[in-house]
Short mmCIF file of C-alpha atoms and ligand atoms in Angstrom, two decimals:
data_model
loop_
_atom_site.label_atom_id
_atom_site.label_comp_id
_atom_site.label_asym_id
_atom_site.label_seq_id
_atom_site.Cartn_x
_atom_site.Cartn_y
_atom_site.Cartn_z
CA MET A 1 -4.63 10.06 34.85
CA LYS A 2 -6.39 10.93 31.64
CA GLU A 3 -4.65 9.36 28.65
CA THR A 4 -5.19 12.29 26.29
CA ILE A 5 -3.35 15.37 25.20
CA THR A 6 -4.92 18.76 24.48
CA VAL A 7 -3.74 20.71 21.45
CA ILE A 8 -4.59 24.34 20.94
CA ASP A 9 -4.28 25.60 17.38
CA ASN A 10 -3.15 29.19 17.76
CA ARG A 11 -4.05 29.80 14.13
CA THR A 12 -7.75 29.25 14.81
CA GLY A 13 -8.05 29.22 18.63
CA LYS A 14 -9.62 25.74 18.39
CA THR A 15 -8.87 23.06 20.94
CA TYR A 16 -8.48 19.35 20.21
CA GLU A 17 -8.21 16.44 22.59
CA LEU A 18 -6.16 13.58 21.22
CA PRO A 19 -5.92 10.10 22.74
CA VAL A 20 -2.51 8.92 23.92
CA THR A 21 -1.86 5.20 23.60
CA HIS A 22 1.42 3.49 24.59
CA GLY A 23 3.03 6.98 24.81
CA THR A 24 2.08 7.89 21.25
CA ILE A 25 -0.51 9.93 19.47
CA ARG A 26 -1.88 8.77 16.13
CA ALA A 27 -0.56 10.97 13.35
CA MET A 28 -3.96 10.62 11.61
CA ASP A 29 -5.60 12.34 14.63
CA LEU A 30 -3.70 15.49 13.58
CA ARG A 31 -5.54 15.53 10.28
CA GLN A 32 -8.67 17.03 11.84
CA ILE A 33 -6.63 20.11 12.81
CA LYS A 34 -7.23 22.58 9.94
CA SER A 35 -6.55 26.29 9.57
CA GLY A 36 -9.50 26.64 7.20
CA ASP A 37 -11.94 24.67 5.03
CA ASP A 38 -9.49 24.15 2.19
CA ASP A 39 -6.66 23.13 4.48
CA PHE A 40 -5.65 19.47 3.98
CA GLY A 41 -5.08 19.09 7.73
CA LEU A 42 -2.04 18.95 9.97
CA MET A 43 0.68 16.36 9.35
CA SER A 44 3.80 15.58 11.29
CA TYR A 45 7.13 16.08 9.54
CA ASP A 46 9.76 13.55 10.55
CA PRO A 47 12.50 12.87 7.93
CA ALA A 48 14.52 9.72 8.87
CA PHE A 49 11.80 8.73 11.41
CA MET A 50 13.61 10.40 14.32
CA ASN A 51 10.53 10.25 16.51
CA THR A 52 7.93 8.16 14.66
CA ALA A 53 6.77 4.64 15.55
CA SER A 54 5.87 2.96 12.24
CA CYS A 55 4.26 -0.13 13.75
CA THR A 56 3.55 -2.01 16.93
CA SER A 57 5.76 -5.03 17.50
CA ARG A 58 6.23 -7.88 19.93
CA ILE A 59 9.58 -9.10 18.65
CA THR A 60 12.51 -7.08 19.95
CA TYR A 61 12.78 -4.63 22.79
CA ILE A 62 15.55 -2.02 23.05
CA ASP A 63 16.13 0.55 25.75
CA GLY A 64 18.82 2.65 24.18
CA ASP A 65 19.59 4.71 27.25
CA LYS A 66 20.08 1.67 29.50
CA GLY A 67 21.77 -0.51 26.81
CA ILE A 68 19.08 -3.22 26.94
CA LEU A 69 18.34 -5.58 24.08
CA ARG A 70 15.77 -8.41 24.39
CA TYR A 71 14.32 -10.81 21.83
CA ARG A 72 10.74 -11.77 22.77
CA GLY A 73 11.56 -10.68 26.37
CA TYR A 74 14.80 -12.76 26.72
CA PRO A 75 17.93 -10.68 27.46
CA ILE A 76 20.52 -10.86 24.64
CA GLU A 77 23.25 -11.71 27.20
CA GLN A 78 21.44 -14.94 28.23
CA LEU A 79 20.65 -15.95 24.63
CA ALA A 80 24.29 -15.37 23.57
CA GLU A 81 25.52 -17.48 26.43
CA LYS A 82 23.04 -20.35 26.39
CA SER A 83 21.23 -20.53 23.02
CA THR A 84 22.02 -21.37 19.42
CA TYR A 85 21.32 -19.29 16.36
CA LEU A 86 18.64 -21.63 15.05
CA GLU A 87 16.87 -21.71 18.42
CA VAL A 88 16.98 -17.89 18.53
CA ALA A 89 15.62 -17.81 14.95
CA TYR A 90 12.76 -19.99 16.04
CA LEU A 91 12.16 -17.71 19.06
CA ILE A 92 12.14 -14.57 17.01
CA LEU A 93 9.88 -16.12 14.34
CA ASN A 94 7.43 -17.91 16.68
CA GLY A 95 7.33 -15.84 19.82
CA ASP A 96 8.77 -18.34 22.27
CA LEU A 97 11.62 -20.79 22.72
CA PRO A 98 10.91 -24.20 21.17
CA ASN A 99 10.50 -27.35 23.19
CA SER A 100 12.81 -30.21 22.13
CA ALA A 101 10.33 -31.67 19.63
CA GLN A 102 9.72 -28.26 18.07
CA LEU A 103 13.44 -27.55 17.89
CA GLU A 104 14.16 -30.87 16.26
CA GLU A 105 11.45 -30.34 13.67
CA TRP A 106 12.63 -26.74 12.93
CA GLU A 107 16.27 -27.79 12.59
CA SER A 108 15.41 -30.69 10.31
CA ASN A 109 13.10 -28.47 8.18
CA VAL A 110 15.92 -25.95 7.75
CA LYS A 111 18.37 -28.78 6.87
CA LEU A 112 15.95 -30.04 4.19
CA HIS A 113 16.10 -26.72 2.37
CA THR A 114 19.74 -25.79 2.33
CA MET A 115 20.30 -26.73 -1.34
CA VAL A 116 19.65 -24.18 -4.07
CA HIS A 117 18.65 -24.97 -7.62
CA GLU A 118 21.62 -25.78 -9.91
CA ASN A 119 20.64 -22.84 -12.09
CA ILE A 120 21.42 -20.52 -9.22
CA LYS A 121 25.05 -21.58 -9.62
CA LYS A 122 24.91 -20.72 -13.34
CA PHE A 123 23.25 -17.43 -12.48
CA MET A 124 26.02 -16.60 -10.02
CA GLU A 125 28.71 -17.60 -12.54
CA GLY A 126 27.57 -14.61 -14.56
CA PHE A 127 29.02 -12.20 -11.99
CA HIS A 128 32.38 -10.61 -12.67
CA TYR A 129 35.28 -12.24 -10.84
CA ASP A 130 35.65 -9.24 -8.52
CA ALA A 131 31.94 -8.56 -7.90
CA HIS A 132 31.24 -7.48 -4.34
CA PRO A 133 29.77 -10.51 -2.46
CA MET A 134 26.91 -8.39 -1.05
CA GLY A 135 25.91 -7.34 -4.57
CA MET A 136 25.85 -10.97 -5.61
CA PHE A 137 23.96 -11.91 -2.47
CA ILE A 138 21.22 -9.29 -2.93
CA SER A 139 20.68 -10.21 -6.54
CA THR A 140 20.63 -13.96 -5.95
CA VAL A 141 18.13 -13.64 -3.12
CA ALA A 142 15.91 -11.60 -5.46
CA ALA A 143 16.38 -14.27 -8.14
CA LEU A 144 15.07 -16.94 -5.73
CA SER A 145 11.60 -15.46 -6.16
CA THR A 146 11.60 -16.76 -9.70
CA TYR A 147 12.08 -20.35 -8.47
CA PHE A 148 9.23 -20.37 -5.96
CA SER A 149 6.04 -19.12 -7.62
CA ASP A 150 4.06 -20.24 -4.57
CA ALA A 151 5.80 -17.39 -2.66
CA LYS A 152 3.25 -15.03 -4.23
CA ARG A 153 0.55 -16.54 -1.98
CA ILE A 154 1.51 -14.13 0.73
CA ASN A 155 -1.95 -14.37 2.47
CA ASP A 156 -1.54 -18.16 2.94
CA PRO A 157 0.12 -18.79 6.28
CA LEU A 158 1.40 -22.25 5.14
CA SER A 159 3.07 -20.69 2.06
CA ARG A 160 4.57 -17.93 4.23
CA ARG A 161 5.94 -20.61 6.53
CA ALA A 162 7.47 -22.54 3.64
CA GLN A 163 9.26 -19.47 2.30
CA ILE A 164 10.53 -18.55 5.77
CA ILE A 165 12.14 -22.02 6.12
CA ARG A 166 13.59 -21.81 2.63
CA LEU A 167 15.06 -18.35 3.15
CA VAL A 168 16.63 -19.11 6.55
CA ALA A 169 18.03 -22.39 5.10
CA LYS A 170 19.41 -21.02 1.83
CA MET A 171 21.10 -17.89 3.09
CA PRO A 172 24.35 -19.55 4.22
CA THR A 173 24.47 -21.48 0.92
CA ILE A 174 24.14 -18.37 -1.18
CA ALA A 175 26.57 -16.49 1.07
CA ALA A 176 29.15 -19.26 0.76
CA TYR A 177 28.69 -19.39 -3.03
CA THR A 178 29.42 -15.65 -3.33
CA TYR A 179 32.74 -16.25 -1.53
CA ARG A 180 33.67 -19.36 -3.64
CA HIS A 181 32.84 -17.45 -6.76
CA SER A 182 35.03 -14.55 -5.81
CA ILE A 183 38.06 -16.79 -5.24
CA GLY A 184 37.37 -19.04 -8.22
CA ARG A 185 36.83 -22.23 -6.23
CA PRO A 186 34.09 -24.75 -7.07
CA TYR A 187 30.97 -24.26 -5.00
CA ALA A 188 30.77 -26.66 -2.08
CA TYR A 189 27.38 -28.26 -1.55
CA PRO A 190 25.65 -28.14 1.86
CA ASP A 191 26.52 -30.98 4.21
CA ASN A 192 23.33 -31.71 6.10
CA ASP A 193 25.07 -33.90 8.71
CA LEU A 194 26.41 -30.66 10.06
CA GLY A 195 24.76 -28.01 12.14
CA TYR A 196 23.83 -24.61 10.63
CA ASN A 197 27.17 -22.87 11.34
CA ALA A 198 29.44 -25.86 10.82
CA ASN A 199 27.70 -26.40 7.45
CA PHE A 200 28.29 -22.76 6.56
CA LEU A 201 31.97 -23.00 7.44
CA SER A 202 32.20 -26.22 5.43
CA MET A 203 30.67 -24.57 2.38
CA MET A 204 33.12 -21.68 2.76
CA PHE A 205 36.36 -23.53 3.34
CA LYS A 206 36.04 -27.17 2.30
CA MET A 207 38.63 -28.28 -0.18
CA THR A 208 39.09 -31.90 -1.27
CA GLU A 209 38.56 -33.53 2.10
CA GLN A 210 35.52 -35.82 2.57
CA LYS A 211 34.32 -33.93 5.56
CA TYR A 212 35.13 -30.47 6.81
CA HIS A 213 35.71 -30.25 10.52
CA ALA A 214 35.28 -26.77 11.94
CA ASN A 215 37.00 -25.83 15.17
CA PRO A 216 34.21 -25.99 17.86
CA VAL A 217 35.35 -22.72 19.44
CA LEU A 218 35.05 -20.94 16.07
CA GLU A 219 31.77 -22.61 15.30
CA ARG A 220 30.41 -21.42 18.64
CA ALA A 221 31.78 -17.89 18.05
CA LEU A 222 29.87 -17.80 14.79
CA ASP A 223 26.75 -18.88 16.61
CA VAL A 224 27.13 -16.05 19.07
CA LEU A 225 27.66 -13.53 16.26
CA PHE A 226 24.57 -14.83 14.46
CA ILE A 227 22.53 -14.56 17.67
CA LEU A 228 23.61 -10.95 18.18
CA HIS A 229 22.71 -10.01 14.64
CA ALA A 230 19.33 -11.82 14.39
CA ASP A 231 17.02 -8.85 14.91
CA HIS A 232 17.13 -5.21 15.96
CA GLU A 233 13.59 -3.95 15.74
CA GLN A 234 12.79 -1.14 13.25
CA ASN A 235 16.25 -0.50 11.79
CA CYS A 236 16.79 0.64 8.24
CA SER A 237 16.69 -2.84 6.67
CA ALA A 238 13.71 -4.08 8.79
CA ASN A 239 11.90 -0.93 7.71
CA ALA A 240 12.81 -1.75 4.03
CA MET A 241 11.46 -5.26 4.53
CA ARG A 242 8.16 -3.99 5.96
CA SER A 243 7.88 -1.22 3.42
CA VAL A 244 8.41 -3.48 0.37
CA GLY A 245 6.44 -6.34 1.94
CA SER A 246 3.57 -3.95 2.55
CA SER A 247 2.85 -3.82 -1.22
CA ASN A 248 2.28 -7.62 -1.04
CA SER A 249 5.45 -8.42 -2.96
CA ASP A 250 6.86 -11.90 -2.33
CA PRO A 251 9.24 -12.40 0.63
CA TYR A 252 12.30 -13.11 -1.57
CA SER A 253 11.93 -9.67 -3.28
CA ALA A 254 11.29 -8.02 0.09
CA THR A 255 14.33 -9.77 1.67
CA ALA A 256 16.49 -8.65 -1.22
CA ALA A 257 15.35 -5.04 -0.59
CA ALA A 258 16.13 -5.43 3.09
CA ALA A 259 19.59 -6.83 2.26
CA ALA A 260 20.14 -3.81 -0.06
CA ALA A 261 19.35 -1.48 2.83
CA LEU A 262 21.74 -3.43 5.01
CA TYR A 263 24.59 -3.07 2.49
CA GLY A 264 24.97 0.67 3.17
CA PRO A 265 28.01 1.68 5.24
CA LEU A 266 25.86 3.40 7.83
CA HIS A 267 24.08 0.09 8.52
CA GLY A 268 25.40 -3.45 7.93
CA GLY A 269 28.17 -2.31 5.66
CA ALA A 270 29.82 -0.58 8.62
CA ASN A 271 31.67 -3.76 9.68
CA GLU A 272 33.53 -3.73 6.33
CA GLU A 273 34.31 -0.04 6.67
CA VAL A 274 35.64 -0.46 10.23
CA LEU A 275 38.23 -2.96 8.96
CA ARG A 276 39.27 -0.71 6.08
CA MET A 277 39.51 2.23 8.51
CA LEU A 278 41.72 0.25 10.87
CA VAL A 279 44.04 -0.79 8.04
CA GLN A 280 44.15 2.79 6.81
CA ILE A 281 45.09 4.19 10.26
CA GLY A 282 47.77 1.55 10.36
CA SER A 283 49.30 1.94 13.76
CA LYS A 284 48.45 3.10 17.34
CA ASP A 285 50.54 6.30 17.07
CA LYS A 286 48.32 7.45 14.20
CA VAL A 287 45.16 7.26 16.33
CA PRO A 288 45.28 10.86 17.75
CA GLU A 289 45.71 12.21 14.24
CA PHE A 290 42.73 10.18 13.00
CA ILE A 291 40.53 11.29 15.91
CA LYS A 292 41.49 14.91 15.08
CA ARG A 293 40.14 14.38 11.59
CA VAL A 294 36.88 12.95 13.02
CA ARG A 295 36.53 15.96 15.32
CA ALA A 296 37.04 18.26 12.35
CA GLY A 297 34.15 16.47 10.59
CA GLU A 298 36.48 15.18 7.82
CA THR A 299 35.69 11.52 8.43
CA LYS A 300 33.60 9.30 10.71
CA LEU A 301 34.75 6.79 13.27
CA MET A 302 33.07 3.78 11.69
CA GLY A 303 31.57 1.27 14.19
CA PHE A 304 30.73 4.11 16.59
CA GLY A 305 27.34 5.69 17.27
CA HIS A 306 23.80 4.44 17.05
CA ARG A 307 20.41 5.94 16.51
CA VAL A 308 18.94 4.19 19.52
CA TYR A 309 21.79 3.24 21.86
CA LYS A 310 23.04 6.32 23.70
CA ASN A 311 24.80 4.52 26.53
CA TYR A 312 26.44 1.46 25.01
CA ASP A 313 25.52 -1.23 22.57
CA PRO A 314 25.16 -4.49 24.58
CA ARG A 315 26.11 -6.47 21.46
CA ALA A 316 29.52 -4.81 21.32
CA LYS A 317 30.24 -5.91 24.92
CA ILE A 318 29.41 -9.56 24.14
CA ILE A 319 31.41 -9.44 20.87
CA LYS A 320 34.53 -8.27 22.78
CA GLN A 321 34.29 -11.35 24.97
CA THR A 322 33.79 -13.63 21.98
CA ALA A 323 36.84 -12.06 20.33
CA ASP A 324 39.01 -13.16 23.25
CA ALA A 325 37.79 -16.79 22.87
CA VAL A 326 38.47 -16.72 19.13
CA PHE A 327 41.93 -15.16 19.35
CA GLU A 328 42.97 -17.87 21.83
CA VAL A 329 42.48 -20.31 18.94
CA THR A 330 43.52 -18.21 15.94
CA GLY A 331 46.13 -15.94 17.60
CA LYS A 332 45.42 -12.29 18.26
CA ASN A 333 44.30 -10.21 15.31
CA PRO A 334 47.07 -7.59 15.05
CA LEU A 335 44.37 -4.93 14.49
CA LEU A 336 42.83 -5.59 17.93
CA ASP A 337 45.34 -3.41 19.75
CA LEU A 338 44.68 -0.62 17.38
CA ALA A 339 40.88 -0.95 17.76
CA LEU A 340 41.28 -0.95 21.60
CA GLU A 341 43.43 2.17 21.49
CA LEU A 342 40.96 3.87 19.15
CA GLU A 343 38.12 3.01 21.53
CA ARG A 344 40.09 4.20 24.58
CA ILE A 345 41.01 7.52 23.08
CA ALA A 346 37.60 8.11 21.61
CA LEU A 347 35.81 7.42 24.85
CA GLU A 348 37.89 10.10 26.55
CA GLU A 349 37.19 12.71 23.89
CA ASP A 350 34.62 15.40 24.47
CA TYR A 351 33.40 15.06 20.87
CA PHE A 352 32.20 11.48 21.49
CA ILE A 353 31.12 11.98 25.12
CA THR A 354 28.80 14.89 24.34
CA ARG A 355 27.29 13.06 21.35
CA LYS A 356 26.93 9.85 23.29
CA LEU A 357 28.90 7.84 20.72
CA TYR A 358 29.98 4.38 21.83
CA PRO A 359 31.22 1.34 19.94
CA ASN A 360 28.38 -0.50 18.21
CA VAL A 361 28.07 -4.11 17.05
CA ASP A 362 30.18 -3.49 13.97
CA PHE A 363 33.23 -2.15 15.76
CA TYR A 364 34.67 -5.52 16.80
CA SER A 365 32.72 -8.07 14.68
CA GLY A 366 35.05 -7.63 11.69
CA LEU A 367 38.10 -8.54 13.74
CA ILE A 368 36.48 -11.89 14.53
CA TYR A 369 35.34 -12.52 10.96
CA GLN A 370 38.88 -11.74 9.78
CA ALA A 371 40.29 -14.17 12.35
CA LEU A 372 37.86 -16.83 11.05
CA GLY A 373 39.42 -16.36 7.58
CA ILE A 374 36.51 -14.44 6.12
CA PRO A 375 37.52 -11.67 3.70
CA THR A 376 36.57 -8.04 4.44
CA ASP A 377 34.05 -7.65 1.61
CA MET A 378 32.09 -10.69 2.96
CA PHE A 379 31.32 -8.88 6.25
CA PRO A 380 27.95 -7.39 5.23
CA VAL A 381 26.97 -10.80 3.93
CA MET A 382 27.83 -12.26 7.33
CA PHE A 383 25.43 -9.77 8.87
CA ALA A 384 22.69 -10.61 6.34
CA ILE A 385 22.64 -14.38 7.04
CA PRO A 386 21.32 -14.17 10.59
CA ARG A 387 19.34 -10.94 10.08
CA THR A 388 17.20 -12.82 7.60
CA SER A 389 15.26 -14.43 10.51
CA GLY A 390 14.63 -10.93 11.95
CA TRP A 391 13.47 -9.56 8.63
CA LEU A 392 11.14 -12.49 8.19
CA ALA A 393 9.73 -12.16 11.71
CA GLN A 394 9.09 -8.50 11.01
CA TRP A 395 7.41 -9.43 7.73
CA GLU A 396 5.26 -12.18 9.29
CA GLU A 397 4.22 -9.80 12.06
CA MET A 398 3.23 -7.17 9.54
CA MET A 399 1.33 -9.67 7.33
CA THR A 400 -0.81 -10.71 10.32
CA ASP A 401 -1.31 -7.19 11.67
CA PRO A 402 -4.93 -6.10 11.27
CA GLU A 403 -3.64 -2.54 10.73
CA LYS A 404 -1.46 -3.60 7.76
CA LYS A 405 -1.72 -1.23 4.81
CA ILE A 406 0.64 -0.31 1.98
CA VAL A 407 3.41 1.93 3.40
CA ARG A 408 3.07 5.30 1.79
CA PRO A 409 4.48 8.36 3.53
CA ARG A 410 3.38 11.87 2.82
CA GLN A 411 5.64 14.74 1.77
CA VAL A 412 5.84 18.43 2.20
CA TYR A 413 5.98 19.75 -1.32
CA LEU A 414 8.23 22.77 -1.72
CA GLY A 415 8.68 22.69 -5.52
CA ALA A 416 7.48 24.99 -8.29
CA LYS A 417 3.88 26.07 -8.48
CA GLN A 418 1.95 25.22 -11.64
CA ARG A 419 3.54 26.75 -14.74
CA ASP A 420 2.95 26.40 -18.49
CA TYR A 421 5.07 24.25 -20.79
CA VAL A 422 7.68 26.27 -22.75
CA SER A 423 8.61 24.96 -26.19
CA LEU A 424 12.24 24.08 -26.75
CA GLU A 425 13.06 27.06 -28.97
CA LYS A 426 11.69 29.55 -26.40
CA ARG A 427 13.69 28.21 -23.47
CA LYS A 428 16.69 30.22 -22.27
N1 CMC B 1 31.83 9.28 13.90
C1 CMC B 1 31.82 10.62 14.07
N2 CMC B 1 30.79 11.35 14.39
C2 CMC B 1 29.58 10.70 14.50
C3 CMC B 1 29.47 9.31 14.29
C4 CMC B 1 30.64 8.59 14.01
N3 CMC B 1 30.60 7.28 13.87
N4 CMC B 1 28.19 8.98 14.49
C5 CMC B 1 27.50 10.06 14.74
N5 CMC B 1 28.33 11.16 14.76
C6 CMC B 1 28.01 12.53 15.05
C7 CMC B 1 27.25 13.17 13.91
O1 CMC B 1 28.10 13.79 13.01
C8 CMC B 1 26.37 14.13 14.66
O2 CMC B 1 27.17 15.21 14.97
P1 CMC B 1 26.59 16.74 15.01
O3 CMC B 1 25.52 16.76 16.08
O4 CMC B 1 27.75 17.64 15.33
O5 CMC B 1 25.97 16.97 13.64
C9 CMC B 1 26.02 13.45 15.99
O6 CMC B 1 27.11 12.55 16.20
C10 CMC B 1 24.73 12.67 15.92
O7 CMC B 1 24.79 11.70 14.89
P2 CMC B 1 23.69 11.45 13.76
O8 CMC B 1 24.39 11.16 12.46
O9 CMC B 1 22.65 12.52 13.79
O10 CMC B 1 23.02 10.13 14.39
P3 CMC B 1 22.09 9.14 13.62
O11 CMC B 1 21.26 8.51 14.64
O12 CMC B 1 21.40 9.83 12.48
O13 CMC B 1 23.13 8.08 12.97
C11 CMC B 1 24.58 6.23 12.75
C12 CMC B 1 23.42 6.86 13.52
C13 CMC B 1 24.80 4.80 13.17
C14 CMC B 1 24.22 6.25 11.22
C15 CMC B 1 25.81 7.09 12.96
O14 CMC B 1 26.18 7.04 14.33
C16 CMC B 1 26.98 6.60 12.07
O15 CMC B 1 27.11 7.06 10.94
N6 CMC B 1 27.89 5.72 12.63
C17 CMC B 1 28.97 5.12 11.83
C18 CMC B 1 28.42 4.00 10.99
C19 CMC B 1 28.15 2.77 11.81
O16 CMC B 1 28.93 2.37 12.61
N7 CMC B 1 26.97 2.16 11.56
C20 CMC B 1 26.55 0.90 12.24
C21 CMC B 1 25.42 1.07 13.12
S1 CMC B 1 25.17 -0.37 14.21
C22 CMC B 1 24.78 -1.67 13.16
C23 CMC B 1 23.42 -1.56 12.61
O17 CMC B 1 22.50 -2.04 13.21
O18 CMC B 1 23.24 -0.97 11.52
#
């Protein structure tokens, strides 16, 4: 079979043969198609990237119709069952699972960098008492770039490596500080005797005790949630990471931009919105009324729908199982029954069936976070901690891609034609 496609331009009658590689044509190959000598050349128009591949990647594979998610080829179900977040972060960043020496070195490197400069605490103290934790998180990550001037050496693989370790290591610390700030408690320093998640829980909840002991079931649940959130190929925030990183800005600035993209309620802010929606609905008997409003286009069912998954989101399935394990320890979250009823009714509704809308990762994650004692406005931050490894893997892949260039889309200009300046007194 010939791997080309023939295009006939009906404006000129000319024929063009374009190569097809990996099921795509190069948008630049369209440029040669011109209606006349002064024509710029054909472009593709694709707002919101509905059908445009912006890069090649070897990190994450998704088959949205079959509900498949794999990191570096490994099915998410196996990783969630058998792996740990730090091991998965290594996998995503390096291409394969570590052997025991590599894992030990990676874990100890991350532990070495959990502290943040004392001035970061002062910086964070400047936020208002009720500042949203995600706003604090984004700004603090951006501020980190001012502490590590070597991060500007983005073409030096060793420098990139150092910043990756720092970022993965410091995210839980910054996240926990945003929480401590919001409730007026002193910031708890990292405890490097503890693993990644146990240390995070310690920094969140430690009071005056010498050592914080997290419940192992809850610690493991957090690990599973972190694994599920680690990467998701070219989503809105990964795209922001690549786009900002493509201008050769340092990885702290690019990560802050990615976190800002994640904050939106259509992306990582959806987990927070789901919880608020459930509280607003209030009880199971109000579900039909709420669904009616969704059908009428008055509101969205948050935590439902996905650009890529049109069957089910495999992460939502795993999260449901994790929720059961957590609720055995914490007692059932009273909102669970409401969420289950909402899902049941929605999945029977024509509106959702025809649009292929299913629960996504954010539908149940908030119920677990809430059971862990994490407040609702911290949920997007909980998403950002593990997604940092994914963003950095996307960034590293882009930085080493021979096709890397500054991201700069084209536009279709529909504005005013040239016109002459009108002085103020002559304007209507
Ligand atoms: N509730 C009600 N209707 C919906 C929903 C929803 N949650 N999601 C999509 N639709 C409708 C949408 O109105 C449209 O209807 P119509 O064809 O009549 O105009 C149709 O389904 C197709 O939706 P779309 O908005 O064109 O799909 P998209 O791919 O542009 O958007 C999405 C994907 C995730 C932004 C969207 O489904 C949504 O807003 N969901 C709620 C927010 C949410 O849960 N986000 C988390 C996504 S998963 C975590 C992550 O990785 O970010």
